[in-house]
XYZ file of C-alpha atoms in Angstrom:
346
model
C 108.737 -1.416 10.161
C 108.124 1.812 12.086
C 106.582 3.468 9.239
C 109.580 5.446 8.136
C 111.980 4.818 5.006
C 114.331 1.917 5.147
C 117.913 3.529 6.451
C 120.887 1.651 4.132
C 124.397 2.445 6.151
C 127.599 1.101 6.397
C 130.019 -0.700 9.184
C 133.322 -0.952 9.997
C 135.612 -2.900 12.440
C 138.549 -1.230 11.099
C 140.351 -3.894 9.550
C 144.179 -3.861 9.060
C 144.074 -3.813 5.474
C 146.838 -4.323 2.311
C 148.453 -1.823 0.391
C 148.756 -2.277 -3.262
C 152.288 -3.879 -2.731
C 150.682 -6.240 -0.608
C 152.223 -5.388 2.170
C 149.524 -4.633 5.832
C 149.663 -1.207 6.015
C 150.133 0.766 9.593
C 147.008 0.992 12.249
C 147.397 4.822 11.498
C 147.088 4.659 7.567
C 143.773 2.376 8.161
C 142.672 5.216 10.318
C 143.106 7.889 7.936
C 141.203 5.599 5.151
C 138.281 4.997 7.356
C 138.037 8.812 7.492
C 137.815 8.894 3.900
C 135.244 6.314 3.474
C 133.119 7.453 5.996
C 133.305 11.047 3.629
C 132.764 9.083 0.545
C 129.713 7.794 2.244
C 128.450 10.756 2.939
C 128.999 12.328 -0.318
C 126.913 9.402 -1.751
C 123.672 10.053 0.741
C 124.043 7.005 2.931
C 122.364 7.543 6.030
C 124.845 5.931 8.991
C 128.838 4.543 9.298
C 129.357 3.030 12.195
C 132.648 2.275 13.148
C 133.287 -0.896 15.649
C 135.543 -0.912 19.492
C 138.178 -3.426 19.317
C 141.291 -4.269 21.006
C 143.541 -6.912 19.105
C 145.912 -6.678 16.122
C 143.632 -7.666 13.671
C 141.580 -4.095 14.328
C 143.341 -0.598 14.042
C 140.594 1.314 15.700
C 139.543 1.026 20.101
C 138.477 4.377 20.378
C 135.814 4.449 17.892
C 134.280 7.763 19.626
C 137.617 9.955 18.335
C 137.806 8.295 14.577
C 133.737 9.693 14.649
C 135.120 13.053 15.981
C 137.359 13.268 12.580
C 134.539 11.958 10.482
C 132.279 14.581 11.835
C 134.054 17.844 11.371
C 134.298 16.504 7.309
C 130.984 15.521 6.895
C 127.497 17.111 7.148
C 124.636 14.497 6.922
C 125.299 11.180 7.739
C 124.821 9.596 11.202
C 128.030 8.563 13.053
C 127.753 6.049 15.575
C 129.716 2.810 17.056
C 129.149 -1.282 15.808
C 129.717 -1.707 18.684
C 130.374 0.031 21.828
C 131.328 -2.173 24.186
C 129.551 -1.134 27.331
C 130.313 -4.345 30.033
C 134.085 -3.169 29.798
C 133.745 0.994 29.672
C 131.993 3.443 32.079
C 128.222 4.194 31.528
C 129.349 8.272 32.444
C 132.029 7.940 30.170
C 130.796 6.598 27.644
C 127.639 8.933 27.773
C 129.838 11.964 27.677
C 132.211 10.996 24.879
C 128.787 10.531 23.092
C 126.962 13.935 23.878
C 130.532 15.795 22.852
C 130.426 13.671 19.655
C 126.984 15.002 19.395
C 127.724 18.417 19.653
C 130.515 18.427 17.109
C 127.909 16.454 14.690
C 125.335 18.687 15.191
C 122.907 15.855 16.550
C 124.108 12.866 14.542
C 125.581 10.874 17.338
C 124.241 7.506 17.551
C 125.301 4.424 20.167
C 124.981 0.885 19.853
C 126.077 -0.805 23.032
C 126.582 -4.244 23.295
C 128.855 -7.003 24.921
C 131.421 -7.188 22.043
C 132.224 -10.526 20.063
C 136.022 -10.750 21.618
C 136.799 -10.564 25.282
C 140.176 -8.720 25.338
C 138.870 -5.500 26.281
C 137.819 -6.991 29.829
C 141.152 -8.440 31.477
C 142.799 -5.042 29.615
C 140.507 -2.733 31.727
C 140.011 -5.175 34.926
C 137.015 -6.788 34.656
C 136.370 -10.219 35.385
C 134.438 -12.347 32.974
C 132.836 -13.959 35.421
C 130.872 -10.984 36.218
C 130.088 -10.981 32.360
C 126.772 -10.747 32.546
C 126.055 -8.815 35.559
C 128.473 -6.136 34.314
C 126.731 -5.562 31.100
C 122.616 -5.559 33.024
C 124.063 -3.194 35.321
C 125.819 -0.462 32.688
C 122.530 -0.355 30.119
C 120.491 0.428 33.886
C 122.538 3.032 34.109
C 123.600 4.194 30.733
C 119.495 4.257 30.324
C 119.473 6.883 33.170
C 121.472 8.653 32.042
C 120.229 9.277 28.950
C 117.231 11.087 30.711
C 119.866 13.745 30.851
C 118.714 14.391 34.635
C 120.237 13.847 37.971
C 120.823 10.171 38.561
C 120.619 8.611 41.603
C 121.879 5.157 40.864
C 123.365 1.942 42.946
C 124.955 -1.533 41.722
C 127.603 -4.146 42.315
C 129.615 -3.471 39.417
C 130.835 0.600 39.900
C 130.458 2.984 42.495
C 127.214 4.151 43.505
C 125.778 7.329 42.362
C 123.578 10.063 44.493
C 121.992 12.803 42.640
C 124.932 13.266 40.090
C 124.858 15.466 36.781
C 126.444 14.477 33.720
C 127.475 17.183 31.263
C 127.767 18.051 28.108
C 123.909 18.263 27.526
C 122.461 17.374 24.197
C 120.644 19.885 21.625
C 118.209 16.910 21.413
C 118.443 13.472 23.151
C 120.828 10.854 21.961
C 120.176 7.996 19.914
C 120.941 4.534 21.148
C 120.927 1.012 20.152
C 121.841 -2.430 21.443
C 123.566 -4.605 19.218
C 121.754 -8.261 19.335
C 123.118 -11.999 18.295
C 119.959 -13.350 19.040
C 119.623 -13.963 22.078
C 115.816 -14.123 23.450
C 116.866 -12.527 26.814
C 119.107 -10.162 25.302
C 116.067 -8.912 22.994
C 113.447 -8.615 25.993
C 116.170 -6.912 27.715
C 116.272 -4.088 24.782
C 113.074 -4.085 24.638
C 112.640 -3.446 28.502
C 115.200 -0.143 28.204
C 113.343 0.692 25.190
C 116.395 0.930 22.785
C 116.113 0.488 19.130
C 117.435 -3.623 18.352
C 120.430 -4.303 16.245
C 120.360 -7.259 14.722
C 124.057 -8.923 14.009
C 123.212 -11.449 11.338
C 126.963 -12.963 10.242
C 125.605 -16.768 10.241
C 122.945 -18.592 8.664
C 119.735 -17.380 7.370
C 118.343 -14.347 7.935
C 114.492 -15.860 8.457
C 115.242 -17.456 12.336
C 115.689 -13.837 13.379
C 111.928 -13.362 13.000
C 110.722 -14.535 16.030
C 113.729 -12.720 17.726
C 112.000 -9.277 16.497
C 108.214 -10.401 16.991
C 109.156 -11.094 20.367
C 110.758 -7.288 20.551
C 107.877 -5.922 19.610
C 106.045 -8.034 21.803
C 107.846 -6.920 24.646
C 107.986 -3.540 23.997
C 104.203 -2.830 24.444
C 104.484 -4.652 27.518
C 106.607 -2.603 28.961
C 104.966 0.188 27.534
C 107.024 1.796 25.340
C 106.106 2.950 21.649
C 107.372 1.559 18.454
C 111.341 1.004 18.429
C 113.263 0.882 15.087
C 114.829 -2.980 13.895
C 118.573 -2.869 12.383
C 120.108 -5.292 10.840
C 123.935 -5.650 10.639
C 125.441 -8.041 8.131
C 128.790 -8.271 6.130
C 128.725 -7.313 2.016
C 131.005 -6.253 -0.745
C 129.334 -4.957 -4.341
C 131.457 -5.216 -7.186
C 130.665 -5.104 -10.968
C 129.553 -8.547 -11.230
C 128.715 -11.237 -8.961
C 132.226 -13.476 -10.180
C 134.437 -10.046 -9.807
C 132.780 -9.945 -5.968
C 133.447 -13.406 -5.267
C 136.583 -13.586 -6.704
C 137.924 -9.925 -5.197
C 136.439 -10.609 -1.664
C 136.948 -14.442 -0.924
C 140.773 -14.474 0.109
C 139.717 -11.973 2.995
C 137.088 -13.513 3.926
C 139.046 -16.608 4.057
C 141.761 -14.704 6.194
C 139.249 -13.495 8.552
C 137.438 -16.569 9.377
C 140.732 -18.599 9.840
C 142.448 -16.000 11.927
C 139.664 -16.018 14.385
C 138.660 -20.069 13.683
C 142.389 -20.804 15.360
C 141.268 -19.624 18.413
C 137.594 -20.643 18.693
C 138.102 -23.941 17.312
C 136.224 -23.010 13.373
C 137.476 -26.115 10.454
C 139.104 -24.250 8.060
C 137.302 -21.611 5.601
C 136.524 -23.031 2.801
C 135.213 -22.055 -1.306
C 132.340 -24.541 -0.668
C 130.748 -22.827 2.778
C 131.824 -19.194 0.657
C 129.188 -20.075 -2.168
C 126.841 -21.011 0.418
C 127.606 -17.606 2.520
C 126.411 -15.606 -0.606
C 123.747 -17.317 -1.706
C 120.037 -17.112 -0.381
C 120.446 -18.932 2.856
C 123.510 -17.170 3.452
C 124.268 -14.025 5.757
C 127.511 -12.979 3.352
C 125.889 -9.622 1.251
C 128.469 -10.409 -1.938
C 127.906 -10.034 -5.443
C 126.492 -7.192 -8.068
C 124.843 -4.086 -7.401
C 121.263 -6.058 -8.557
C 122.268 -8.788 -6.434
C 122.994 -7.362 -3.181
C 120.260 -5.345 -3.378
C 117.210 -8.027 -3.952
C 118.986 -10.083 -0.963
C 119.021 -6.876 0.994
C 115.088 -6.272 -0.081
C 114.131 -10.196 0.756
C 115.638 -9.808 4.373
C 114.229 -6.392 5.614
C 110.604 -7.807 4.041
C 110.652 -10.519 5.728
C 111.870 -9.353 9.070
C 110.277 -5.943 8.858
C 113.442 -3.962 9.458
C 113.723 -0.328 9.338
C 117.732 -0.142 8.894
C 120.145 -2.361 6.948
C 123.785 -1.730 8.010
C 126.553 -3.329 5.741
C 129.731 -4.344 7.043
C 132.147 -3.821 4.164
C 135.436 -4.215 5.657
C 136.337 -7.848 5.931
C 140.244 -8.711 6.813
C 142.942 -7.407 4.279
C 140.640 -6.384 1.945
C 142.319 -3.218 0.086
C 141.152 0.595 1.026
C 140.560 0.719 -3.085
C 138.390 -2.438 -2.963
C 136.671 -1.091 -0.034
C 136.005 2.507 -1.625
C 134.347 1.171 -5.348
C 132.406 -1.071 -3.350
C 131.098 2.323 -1.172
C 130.652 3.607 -3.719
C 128.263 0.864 -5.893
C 126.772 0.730 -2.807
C 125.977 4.206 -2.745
C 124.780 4.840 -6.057
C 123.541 1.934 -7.119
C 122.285 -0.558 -4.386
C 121.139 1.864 -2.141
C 118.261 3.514 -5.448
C 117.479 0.161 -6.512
C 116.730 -1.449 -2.410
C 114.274 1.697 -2.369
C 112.838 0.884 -6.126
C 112.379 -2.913 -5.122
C 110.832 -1.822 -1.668
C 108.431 0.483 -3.559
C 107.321 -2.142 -6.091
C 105.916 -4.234 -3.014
């Protein structure tokens, strides 16, 4: 770790969820309840909510930076930022300003994490051809990283126009925080490491252990390219009930829902109780189950990859806004004091 406290904060893709009559309720009401859980969470302490850039009909929210805008101006302490911001397909000036105004209204706690995005829609949508996949997202975090000098930027590439001494406003009160969100990829963690951005970690498969060479090698490569120590984050999905059957039992069905929505089109076997258990259980990347058990599994993985932030994801497919607020809250007031109790005992 970087010396400081472990960070516990929360993520969400915005997730069309069900009303109590079971019905999916509008884009626009699961707007209005991320607001409210993003308040909740900072009522409760937490220290970020991220809120993820989408563009299909499974997700109500692709313009994460104006959901954080409502957040903001109803909350006082908790960082806002973006799981993730999907850089290849936006504009580096763009998406730099939207982030310094966010900043402003915040009062500082605007945070970005940038990264290529797990779905591809946003690129035919905004003209961009996946061939260019990977030179379009090298290019943007060249320039985004310029930019975040907050001086003139004289900048060329193959991707966007060319730029010649140009100045980007609003300014920031001071600097703005940025991330790149990682599936473990070793290029893709020297190239963090290069730009000297904190690493975020997505951990959604397997266990959590074969991302330690992924962050010795970050830390590896950031003192070669000479940059001080760089915060770890770690993004994984959860759900805390009362018990660890009334989690299993409450969350599974989304889960399920999830998985097979997006399985149809990349070819997953069906989701299944069987690979659920296993999900959950040590070897598992699936944060589900009681307050006690969340929170050792949370305490075994940042040990053991020395991991300054743990983000949880805790809006899986149709899961209900009422589900998704008692499990905020648990989280809140009861993981979050026992992670830091565990952590302390060590």
């Amino acid at each position: 770790m970087t010396g400081t406290a472990l960070q516990l904060g929360l993520d969400t893709f915005g997730d069309i969820t069900r009303g109590s009559d079971g019905e999916l309720l509008s884009a626009a009401q699961t707007i209005r309840h991320i607001v409210d859980q993003a308040v909740l969470a900072d009522e409760l302490g937490l220290a970020a909510f991220n809120v993820g850039e989408h563009h299909r009909r499974e997700f109500a929210v692709s313009s994460p930076e104006i959901v954080l805008a409502a957040i903001a101006a109803r909350t006082s302490g908790i960082r806002l930022g973006t799981a993730v911001t999907v850089l290849s397909s936006d504009d580096p000036v763009r998406v730099y300003e939207r982030f310094a105004t966010l900043d402003a209204l915040s009062a500082g706690r605007a945070e970005v994490i940038l990264g290529r995005g797990s779905f591809t829609e946003s690129f035919p949508l905004f003209g961009y051809d996946l061939h260019d996949y990977e030179v379009l997202f090298e290019e943007k975090l060249d320039l985004f990283s310029r930019l975040l000098t907050e001086q003139p930027v004289t900048w060329e590439g193959t991707t966007r126009a060319g730029l010649a001494d140009a100045d980007v406003f609003p300014k920031t009160e001071g600097g703005l925080t940025a991330w790149v969100g990682v599936g473990g990829s070793p290029e893709s963690v020297v190239r963090t490491a290069r730009y000297g951005y904190g690493l975020m970690l997505a951990i959604i498969g397997g266990p959590a252990d074969r991302f330690r060479p992924f962050v010795d090698r970050f830390h590896r490569s950031l003192e070669t390219f000479g940059h001080g120590p760089r915060p770890v984050g770690i993004h994984s999905p959860g759900y805390v009930a009362e018990t660890d059957q009334q989690s299993w039992e409450e969350a599974y069905e989304h889960f399920e829902v999830m998985n097979n929505t997006i399985g149809r089109e990349r070819g997953w076997p069906a989701y299944s109780r069987l690979r659920f258990q296993h999900d959950v259980g040590p070897e598992g990347a699936l944060y589900v189950g009681s307050a006690e058990t969340v929170a050792r599994k949370i305490v075994d993985t940042v040990t053991m990859l020395g991991a300054d932030r743990f983000d949880m994801k805790y809006s899986t497919g149709t899961l209900p806004h009422e589900k998704m607020m008692r499990s905020i809250e648990l989280y809140g007031s009861v993981v979050a004091p026992l992670v830091q109790d565990m952590l302390a005992s060590h």
